[in-house]
XYZ file of C-alpha atoms in Angstrom:
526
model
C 121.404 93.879 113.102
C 119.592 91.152 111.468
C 115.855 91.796 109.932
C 115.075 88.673 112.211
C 116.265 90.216 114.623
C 115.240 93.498 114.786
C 111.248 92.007 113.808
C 111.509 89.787 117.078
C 112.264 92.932 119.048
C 109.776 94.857 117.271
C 107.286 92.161 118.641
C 108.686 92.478 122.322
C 108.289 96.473 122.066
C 104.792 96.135 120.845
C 104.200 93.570 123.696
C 105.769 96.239 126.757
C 103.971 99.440 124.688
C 100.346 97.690 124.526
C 100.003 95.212 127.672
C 102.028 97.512 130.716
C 99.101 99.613 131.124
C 96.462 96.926 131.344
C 98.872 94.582 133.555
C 98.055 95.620 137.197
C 94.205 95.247 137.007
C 92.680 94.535 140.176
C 90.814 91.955 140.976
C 87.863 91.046 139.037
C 85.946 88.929 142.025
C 85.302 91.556 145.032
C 87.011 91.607 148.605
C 85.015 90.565 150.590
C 85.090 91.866 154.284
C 83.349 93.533 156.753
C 83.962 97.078 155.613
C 83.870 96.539 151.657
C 80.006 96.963 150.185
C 79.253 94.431 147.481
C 77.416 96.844 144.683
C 73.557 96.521 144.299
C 72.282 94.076 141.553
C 70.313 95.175 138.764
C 68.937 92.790 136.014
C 67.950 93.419 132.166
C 66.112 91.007 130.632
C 66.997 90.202 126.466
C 66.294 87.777 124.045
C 68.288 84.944 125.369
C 67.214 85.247 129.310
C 67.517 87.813 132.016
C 71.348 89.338 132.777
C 71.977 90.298 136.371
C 74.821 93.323 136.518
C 75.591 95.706 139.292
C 75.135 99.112 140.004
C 77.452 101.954 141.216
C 77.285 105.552 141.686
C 76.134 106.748 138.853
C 76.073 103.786 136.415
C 75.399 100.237 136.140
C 77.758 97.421 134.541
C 76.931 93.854 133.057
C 79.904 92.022 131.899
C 80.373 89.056 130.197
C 77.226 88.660 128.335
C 77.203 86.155 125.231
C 77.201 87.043 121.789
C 77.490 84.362 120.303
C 77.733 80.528 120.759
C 81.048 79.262 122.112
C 83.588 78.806 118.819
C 84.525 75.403 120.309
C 84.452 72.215 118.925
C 83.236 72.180 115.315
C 82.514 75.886 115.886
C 85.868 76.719 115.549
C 87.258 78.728 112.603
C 83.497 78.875 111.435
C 81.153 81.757 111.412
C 79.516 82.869 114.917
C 76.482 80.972 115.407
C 73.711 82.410 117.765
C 73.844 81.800 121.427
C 71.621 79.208 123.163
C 69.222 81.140 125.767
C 69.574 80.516 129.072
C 67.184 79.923 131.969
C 67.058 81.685 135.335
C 69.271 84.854 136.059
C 72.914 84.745 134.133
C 75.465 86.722 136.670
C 77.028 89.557 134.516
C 78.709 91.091 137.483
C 82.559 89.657 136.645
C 83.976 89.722 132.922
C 84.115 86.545 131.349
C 87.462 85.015 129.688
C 89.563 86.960 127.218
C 90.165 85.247 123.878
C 93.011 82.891 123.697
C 96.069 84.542 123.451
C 99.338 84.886 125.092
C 100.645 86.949 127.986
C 100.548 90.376 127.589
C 97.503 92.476 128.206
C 95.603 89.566 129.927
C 98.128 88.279 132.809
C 99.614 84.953 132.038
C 97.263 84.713 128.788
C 94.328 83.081 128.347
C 93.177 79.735 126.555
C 89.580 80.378 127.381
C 87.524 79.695 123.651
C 84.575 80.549 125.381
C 84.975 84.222 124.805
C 82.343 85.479 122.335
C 81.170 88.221 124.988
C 80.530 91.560 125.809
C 80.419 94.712 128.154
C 77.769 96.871 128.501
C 77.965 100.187 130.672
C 75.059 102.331 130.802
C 74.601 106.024 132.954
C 72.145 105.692 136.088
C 68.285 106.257 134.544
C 68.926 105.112 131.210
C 66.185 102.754 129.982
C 63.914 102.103 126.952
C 61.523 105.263 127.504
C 64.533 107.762 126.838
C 67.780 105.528 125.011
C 70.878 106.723 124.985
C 73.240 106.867 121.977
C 75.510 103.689 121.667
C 79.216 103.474 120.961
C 80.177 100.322 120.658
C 84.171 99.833 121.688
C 86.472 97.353 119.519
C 90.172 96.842 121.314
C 93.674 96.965 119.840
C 96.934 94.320 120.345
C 97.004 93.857 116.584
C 94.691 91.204 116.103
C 96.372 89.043 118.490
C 96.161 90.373 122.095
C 93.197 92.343 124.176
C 90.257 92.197 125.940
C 87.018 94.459 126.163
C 87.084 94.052 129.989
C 90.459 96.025 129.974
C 88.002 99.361 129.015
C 86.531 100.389 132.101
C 83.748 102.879 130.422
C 82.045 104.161 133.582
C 83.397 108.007 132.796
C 82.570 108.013 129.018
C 78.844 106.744 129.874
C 78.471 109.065 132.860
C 79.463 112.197 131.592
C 78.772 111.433 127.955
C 75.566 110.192 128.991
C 76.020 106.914 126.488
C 75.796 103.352 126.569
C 79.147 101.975 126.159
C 79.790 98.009 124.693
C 83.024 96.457 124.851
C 83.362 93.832 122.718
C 85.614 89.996 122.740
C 86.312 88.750 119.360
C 88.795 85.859 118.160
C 92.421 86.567 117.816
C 95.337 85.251 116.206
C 95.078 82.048 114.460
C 91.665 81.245 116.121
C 90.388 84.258 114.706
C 92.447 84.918 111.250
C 94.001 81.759 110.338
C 92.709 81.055 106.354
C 92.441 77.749 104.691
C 90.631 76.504 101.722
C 88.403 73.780 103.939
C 87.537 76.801 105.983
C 84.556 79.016 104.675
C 84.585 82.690 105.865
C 88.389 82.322 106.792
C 90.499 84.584 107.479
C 87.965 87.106 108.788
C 86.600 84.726 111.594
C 87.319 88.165 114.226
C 86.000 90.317 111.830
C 82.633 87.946 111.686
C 82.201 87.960 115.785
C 81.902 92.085 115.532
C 79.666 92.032 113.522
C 77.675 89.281 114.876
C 78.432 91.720 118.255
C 77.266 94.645 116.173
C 73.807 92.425 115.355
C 73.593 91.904 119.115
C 73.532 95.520 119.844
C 70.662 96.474 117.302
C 68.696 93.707 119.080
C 69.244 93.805 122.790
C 70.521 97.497 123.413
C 67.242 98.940 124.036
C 66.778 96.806 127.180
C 69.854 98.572 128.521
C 68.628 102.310 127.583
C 70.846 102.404 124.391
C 69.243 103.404 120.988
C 69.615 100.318 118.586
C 68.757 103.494 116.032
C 72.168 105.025 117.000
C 75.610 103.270 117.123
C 78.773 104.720 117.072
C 82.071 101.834 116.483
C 85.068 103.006 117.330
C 88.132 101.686 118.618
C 91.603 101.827 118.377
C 95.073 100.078 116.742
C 94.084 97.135 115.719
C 90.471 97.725 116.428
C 91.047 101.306 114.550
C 91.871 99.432 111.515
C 88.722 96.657 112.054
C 86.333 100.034 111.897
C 87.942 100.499 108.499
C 88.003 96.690 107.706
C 83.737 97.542 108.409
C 83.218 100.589 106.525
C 84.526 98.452 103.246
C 82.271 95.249 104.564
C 79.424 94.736 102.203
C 78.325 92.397 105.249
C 78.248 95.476 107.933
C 75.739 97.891 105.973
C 73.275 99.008 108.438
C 74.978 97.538 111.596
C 76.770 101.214 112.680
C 75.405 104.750 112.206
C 79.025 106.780 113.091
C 83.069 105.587 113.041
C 85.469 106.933 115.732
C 89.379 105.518 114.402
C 92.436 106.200 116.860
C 95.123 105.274 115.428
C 94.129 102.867 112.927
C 93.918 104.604 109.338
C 92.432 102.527 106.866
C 95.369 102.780 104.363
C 97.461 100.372 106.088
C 100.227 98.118 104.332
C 102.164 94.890 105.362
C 105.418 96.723 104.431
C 104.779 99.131 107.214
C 104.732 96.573 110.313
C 103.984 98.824 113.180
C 100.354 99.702 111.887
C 97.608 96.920 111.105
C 96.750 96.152 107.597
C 95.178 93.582 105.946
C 96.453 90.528 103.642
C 95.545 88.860 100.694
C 93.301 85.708 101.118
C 96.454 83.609 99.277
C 98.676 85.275 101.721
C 96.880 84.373 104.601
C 96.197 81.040 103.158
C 99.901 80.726 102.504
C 100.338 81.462 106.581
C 97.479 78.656 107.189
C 99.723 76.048 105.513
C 102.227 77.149 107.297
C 101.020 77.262 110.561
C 99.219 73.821 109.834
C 102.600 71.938 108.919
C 104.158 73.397 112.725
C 101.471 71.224 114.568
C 101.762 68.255 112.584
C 98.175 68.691 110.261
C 99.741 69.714 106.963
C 99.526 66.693 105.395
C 96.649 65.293 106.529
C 93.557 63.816 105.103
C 91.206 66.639 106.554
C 93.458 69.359 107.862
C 90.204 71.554 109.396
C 89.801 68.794 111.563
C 93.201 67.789 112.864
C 93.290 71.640 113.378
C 90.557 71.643 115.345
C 92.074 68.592 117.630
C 95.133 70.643 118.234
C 95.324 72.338 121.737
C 94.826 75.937 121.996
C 98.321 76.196 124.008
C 100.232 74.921 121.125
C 98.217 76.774 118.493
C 99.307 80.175 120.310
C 103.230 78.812 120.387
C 102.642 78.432 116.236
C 101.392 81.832 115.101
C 103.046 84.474 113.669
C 103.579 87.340 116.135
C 101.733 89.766 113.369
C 98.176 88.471 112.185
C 96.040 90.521 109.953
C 92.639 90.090 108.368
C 92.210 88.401 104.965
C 90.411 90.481 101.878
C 89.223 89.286 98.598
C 87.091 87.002 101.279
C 82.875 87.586 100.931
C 83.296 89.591 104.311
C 86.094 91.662 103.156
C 86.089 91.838 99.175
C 88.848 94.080 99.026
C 91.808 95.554 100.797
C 89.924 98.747 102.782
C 92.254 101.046 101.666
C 91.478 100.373 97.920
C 87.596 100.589 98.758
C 87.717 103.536 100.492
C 89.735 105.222 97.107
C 87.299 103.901 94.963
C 84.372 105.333 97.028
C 83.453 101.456 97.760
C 82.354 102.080 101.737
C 79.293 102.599 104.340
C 78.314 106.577 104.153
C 78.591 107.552 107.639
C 80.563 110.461 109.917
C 83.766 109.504 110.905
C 86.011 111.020 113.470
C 89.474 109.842 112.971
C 93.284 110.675 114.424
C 96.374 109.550 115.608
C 98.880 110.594 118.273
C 101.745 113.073 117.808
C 104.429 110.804 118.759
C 103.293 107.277 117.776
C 106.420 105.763 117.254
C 108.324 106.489 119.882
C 107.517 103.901 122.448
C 108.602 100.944 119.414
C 111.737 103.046 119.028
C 112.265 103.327 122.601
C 111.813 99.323 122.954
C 113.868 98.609 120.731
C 116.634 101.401 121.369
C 116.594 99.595 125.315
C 116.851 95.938 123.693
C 120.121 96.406 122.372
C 119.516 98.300 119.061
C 120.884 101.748 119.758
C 120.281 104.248 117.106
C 123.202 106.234 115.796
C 124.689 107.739 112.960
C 126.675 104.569 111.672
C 123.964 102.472 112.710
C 120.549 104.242 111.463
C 121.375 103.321 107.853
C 121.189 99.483 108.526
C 118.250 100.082 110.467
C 116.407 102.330 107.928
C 117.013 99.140 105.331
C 115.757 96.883 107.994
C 112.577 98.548 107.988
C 112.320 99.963 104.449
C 113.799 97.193 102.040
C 112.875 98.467 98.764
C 115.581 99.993 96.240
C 116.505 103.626 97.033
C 114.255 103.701 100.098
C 116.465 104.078 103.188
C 118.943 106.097 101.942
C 116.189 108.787 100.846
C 114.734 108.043 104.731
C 118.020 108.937 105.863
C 118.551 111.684 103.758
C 114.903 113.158 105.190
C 115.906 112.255 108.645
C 119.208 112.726 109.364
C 120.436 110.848 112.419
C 122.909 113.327 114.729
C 124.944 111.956 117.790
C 122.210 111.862 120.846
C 118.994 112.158 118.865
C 118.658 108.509 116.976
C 115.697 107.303 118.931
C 113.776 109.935 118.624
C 114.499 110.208 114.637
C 113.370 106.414 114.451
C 109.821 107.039 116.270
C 109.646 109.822 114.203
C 109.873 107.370 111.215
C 108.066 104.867 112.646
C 104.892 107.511 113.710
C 105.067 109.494 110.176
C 105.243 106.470 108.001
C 102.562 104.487 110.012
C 100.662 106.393 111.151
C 100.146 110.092 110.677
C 100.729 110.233 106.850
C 98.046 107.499 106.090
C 95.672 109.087 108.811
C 96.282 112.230 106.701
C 95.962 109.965 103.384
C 92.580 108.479 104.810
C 91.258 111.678 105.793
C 91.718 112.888 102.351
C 89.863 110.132 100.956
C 86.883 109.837 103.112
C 86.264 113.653 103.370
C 84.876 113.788 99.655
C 81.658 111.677 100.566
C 80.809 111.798 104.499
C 82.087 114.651 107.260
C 85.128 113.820 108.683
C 86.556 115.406 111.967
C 90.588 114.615 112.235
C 92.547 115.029 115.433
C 96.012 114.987 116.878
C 96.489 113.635 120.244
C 99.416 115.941 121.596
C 99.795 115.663 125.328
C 103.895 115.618 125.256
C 103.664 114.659 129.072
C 100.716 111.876 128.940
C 101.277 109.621 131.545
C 103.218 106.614 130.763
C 102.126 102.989 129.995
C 104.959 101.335 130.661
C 107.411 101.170 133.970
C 110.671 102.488 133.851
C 112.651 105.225 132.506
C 112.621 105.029 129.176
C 115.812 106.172 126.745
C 114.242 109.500 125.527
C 111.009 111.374 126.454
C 108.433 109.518 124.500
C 105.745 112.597 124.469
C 102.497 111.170 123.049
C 103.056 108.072 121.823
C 101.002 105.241 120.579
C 97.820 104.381 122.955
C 98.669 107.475 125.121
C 95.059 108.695 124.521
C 93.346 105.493 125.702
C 93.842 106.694 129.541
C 92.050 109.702 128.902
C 88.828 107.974 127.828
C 88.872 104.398 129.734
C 90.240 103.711 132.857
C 91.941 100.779 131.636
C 92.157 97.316 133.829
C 89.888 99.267 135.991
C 92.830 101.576 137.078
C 92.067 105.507 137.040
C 95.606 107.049 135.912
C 97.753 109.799 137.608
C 96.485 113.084 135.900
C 96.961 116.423 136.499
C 94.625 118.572 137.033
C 95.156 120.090 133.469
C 94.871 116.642 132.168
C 91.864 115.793 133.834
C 90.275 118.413 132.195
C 91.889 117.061 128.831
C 90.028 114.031 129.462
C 87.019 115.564 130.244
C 86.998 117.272 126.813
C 87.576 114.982 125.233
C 84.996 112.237 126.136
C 83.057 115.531 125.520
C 83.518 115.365 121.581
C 83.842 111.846 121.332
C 79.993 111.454 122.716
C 78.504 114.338 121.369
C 79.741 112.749 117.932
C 77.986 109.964 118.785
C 74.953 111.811 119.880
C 74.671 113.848 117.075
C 77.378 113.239 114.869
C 79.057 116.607 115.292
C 81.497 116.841 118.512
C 80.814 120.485 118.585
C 79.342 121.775 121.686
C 78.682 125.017 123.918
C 81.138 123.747 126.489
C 84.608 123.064 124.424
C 86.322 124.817 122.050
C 85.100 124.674 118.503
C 86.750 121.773 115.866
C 86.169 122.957 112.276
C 85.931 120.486 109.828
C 88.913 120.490 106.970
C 91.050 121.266 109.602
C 93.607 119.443 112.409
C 92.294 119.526 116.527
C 95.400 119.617 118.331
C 94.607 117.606 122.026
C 97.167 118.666 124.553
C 96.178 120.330 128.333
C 94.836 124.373 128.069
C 96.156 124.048 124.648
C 93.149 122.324 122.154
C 93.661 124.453 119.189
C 92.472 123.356 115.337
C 95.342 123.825 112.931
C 94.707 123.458 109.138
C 97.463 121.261 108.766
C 99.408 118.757 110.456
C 101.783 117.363 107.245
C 104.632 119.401 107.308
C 105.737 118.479 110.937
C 105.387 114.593 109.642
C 107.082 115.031 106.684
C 103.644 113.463 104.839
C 105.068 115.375 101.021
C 107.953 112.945 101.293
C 105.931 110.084 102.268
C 103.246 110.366 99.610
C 106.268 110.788 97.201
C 108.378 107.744 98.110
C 105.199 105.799 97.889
């Protein structure tokens, strides 16, 4: 099995894990006939001019509302510029277009630049004489896929009684790509959430939201941009609270399967790169024979991975060495992962031709783990028997990217702010993906997003047990966000400096969560 290889199918199982879920999505324009009722309008009027959304039992929803300018033209790869106002009554009742990117979550892609939007969900009765608390929702795909239509937020603001945003920003090489003619580059996505973040201490008020209380949070790749903003000198004062799923903030390029961040020559190494496939990397002014290149072809030229660029002025340093040195925004965080992260990557790539066995696993183990002395101690720690190979890889694959540096980042941040960690352990969480997969995949990676969102609009198929899960959950996640404590009256109580497990009639705080992932070896192999 070549490294090439094996990286390609790592892409394809990240693709099937992440987009499956979001694929079906109905609709977005309403059927109209004589039975179906069109929901009522309701309009909000900001800064820019007056948004029209619609209302439903219980809430109201206004999608696609600008940002920020369209990055188009000379606008792209620069900073977000402010939005031009509008006159008359802007429809929000339809999300606008995902950020270009290829199929995956978004069916058949999208090479819409136009994309600088937002979401806003807010409970029935909220307006400016009682706001509600504000979490403001950043998507995964690592960095390159994702949309923050796919979050449908109605049952976090209803029963959490919040206003939930959902954010766009720039992906992939529109949104990361780094060059030396390019000023802020390399964080260009990083820029639009913040500029998002701006947005919401301006307009949210309109909406019922407190501008005075923000909560960003999001998950994967949008985990690891809440760390990327507790490190940004730029973000101080744009978010009150941190919620990170799956997305600790000590992330590494060696460990592919969770996002990280690059060095700006890195990145800028990548931008050369990319920039000599379409035919600008030797011309006069490469920005803007970059900036004449189709988005179509730009997508067929990046990297499958993209990560944000540090030592940049938005990003001065690698978020896992600020939040070591201390170096980061002093606010509560609630952070976690899921007990079986990487079992749906193992699983993808088990079913593309990669089984996992005995002779096998050590080749894969180097594959993964190049360095001197490194596999064979992997192996060593996780022996490989005759049927259980995939489920010794996700194990790998979860504790090495995942639970050990959620663990690691927990340890850091608890010193200076209060930190609530939890495990996402529902071993039967229904799946993302069709099929029958090689193993039982328990809770993998994402597994929790169905219990907050309904995502592409689509309620999943929970049990009754589950349901209540899910209920309990939005409970802590909004009462952190209310009052930065998810303790409440009507859940079982999470003690700080200790573990909540999340699984149906069994939420349980344990003190520790290291020995099952192995996080001793981990922190010793380095």
């Amino acid at each position: 099995m070549t490294t090439h290889r094996i990286l390609t199918t790592l892409g394809c199982a990240l693709t099937a894990v992440l987009a499956t879920a979001w694929s079906a999505a109905p609709p977005t324009q309403p059927t109209t006939t004589a039975q179906s009722a069109r929901p009522a309008a309701t309009t909000v009027r900001t800064h820019d001019g007056p948004v029209r959304g619609s209302a439903h039992d219980g809430y109201r929803a206004f999608e696609g509302i600008p940002y920020a300018a369209p990055p188009v033209g000379r606008l792209r790869w620069a900073p977000p510029h402010r939005t031009a106002p509008w006159s008359g009554v802007r429809d929000a009742t339809r999300p606008a277009s995902a950020c270009p990117q290829p199929a995956g979550e978004v069916p058949g892609g999208s090479t819409g630049e136009d994309c600088l939007h937002l979401n806003v969900t807010t409970p029935e009765g909220a307006g400016p004489a009682r706001p509600r608390p504000v979490i403001v929702w950043v998507h995964g795909g690592g960095f390159t896929t994702g949309a923050g239509s796919s979050y449908d937020a109605h049952r976090m603001a209803t029963r959490g009684d919040v206003v939930v945003v959902t954010v766009n920003y720039r992906l992939g090489v529109l949104g990361f790509l780094a060059h030396s003619g390019l000023p802020g580059s390399g964080t260009f996505g990083l820029a639009d959430q913040q500029a998002a973040l701006r947005w919401v201490r301006a307009e949210i008020g309109a909406f019922g939201g407190d501008a005075h209380n923000v909560t960003l949070a999001g998950e994967s790749a949008g985990g690891y941009s809440v760390c990327a903003q507790l490190a940004s000198p730029a973000a101080a004062g744009l978010f009150d609270r941190a919620i990170i799923e799956s997305g600790p903030c000590t992330g590494r390029p060696d460990r592919p399967f969770a996002p990280a961040s690059v060095p700006l020559s890195t990145a800028r190494a990548a931008g050369a790169d990319l920039a000599a496939k379409v035919g600008c990397g030797s011309a006069r002014d490469v920005p803007a024979c970059l900036r004449r290149v189709g988005v179509s072809r730009l997508l067929a030229a990046q990297d499958t991975d993209q990560q944000p660029a540090y030592a940049t002025p938005l990003l001065p340093s690698d978020p896992a060495a600020a939040i070591a040195a201390g170096r980061f925004h002093r606010v509560p965080v609630l952070i976690g992962n899921n007990h079986d992260e990487g079992n749906g990557w193992a699983a993808g790539i088990v079913q593309a031709g990669n089984p996992v066995t005995p002779d096998t696993w050590p080749d894969v183990a180097a594959t993964f783990f190049p360095a001197p002395g490194q596999a064979k101690a992997i192996v060593r720690e996780y022996p490989v028997h005759r049927t259980d190979g995939g489920p010794v890889f996700g194990a790998v694959i979860g504790d090495a990217n995942f639970a050990c540096p959620t663990a690691r980042t927990d340890a850091l941040l608890a010193p200076h702010v209060p930190v609530w960690r939890y495990e996402f352990a529902d071993e039967h969480a229904p799946p993302l993906t069709p099929g029958t997969p090689p193993f039982p995949l328990g809770a993998p990676h994402a597994s929790e997003l169905p219990y907050l969102f309904d995502l592409g609009g689509r309620p999943r198929d929970l049990t009754a047990a589950q349901h209540r899960l899910a209920d309990t959950m939005i409970d802590y996640w909004t009462r952190f966000a209310r009052t930065a404590d998810p303790n409440g009256p009507s859940s079982p109580h999470w003690p700080r400096q200790t573990v909540l497990s999340l699984a149906p009639d069994h939420i349980a705080p344990t003190r520790t969560t290291q020995s099952r992932h192995h996080c001793a070896f981990w922190n010793a192999l380095g």
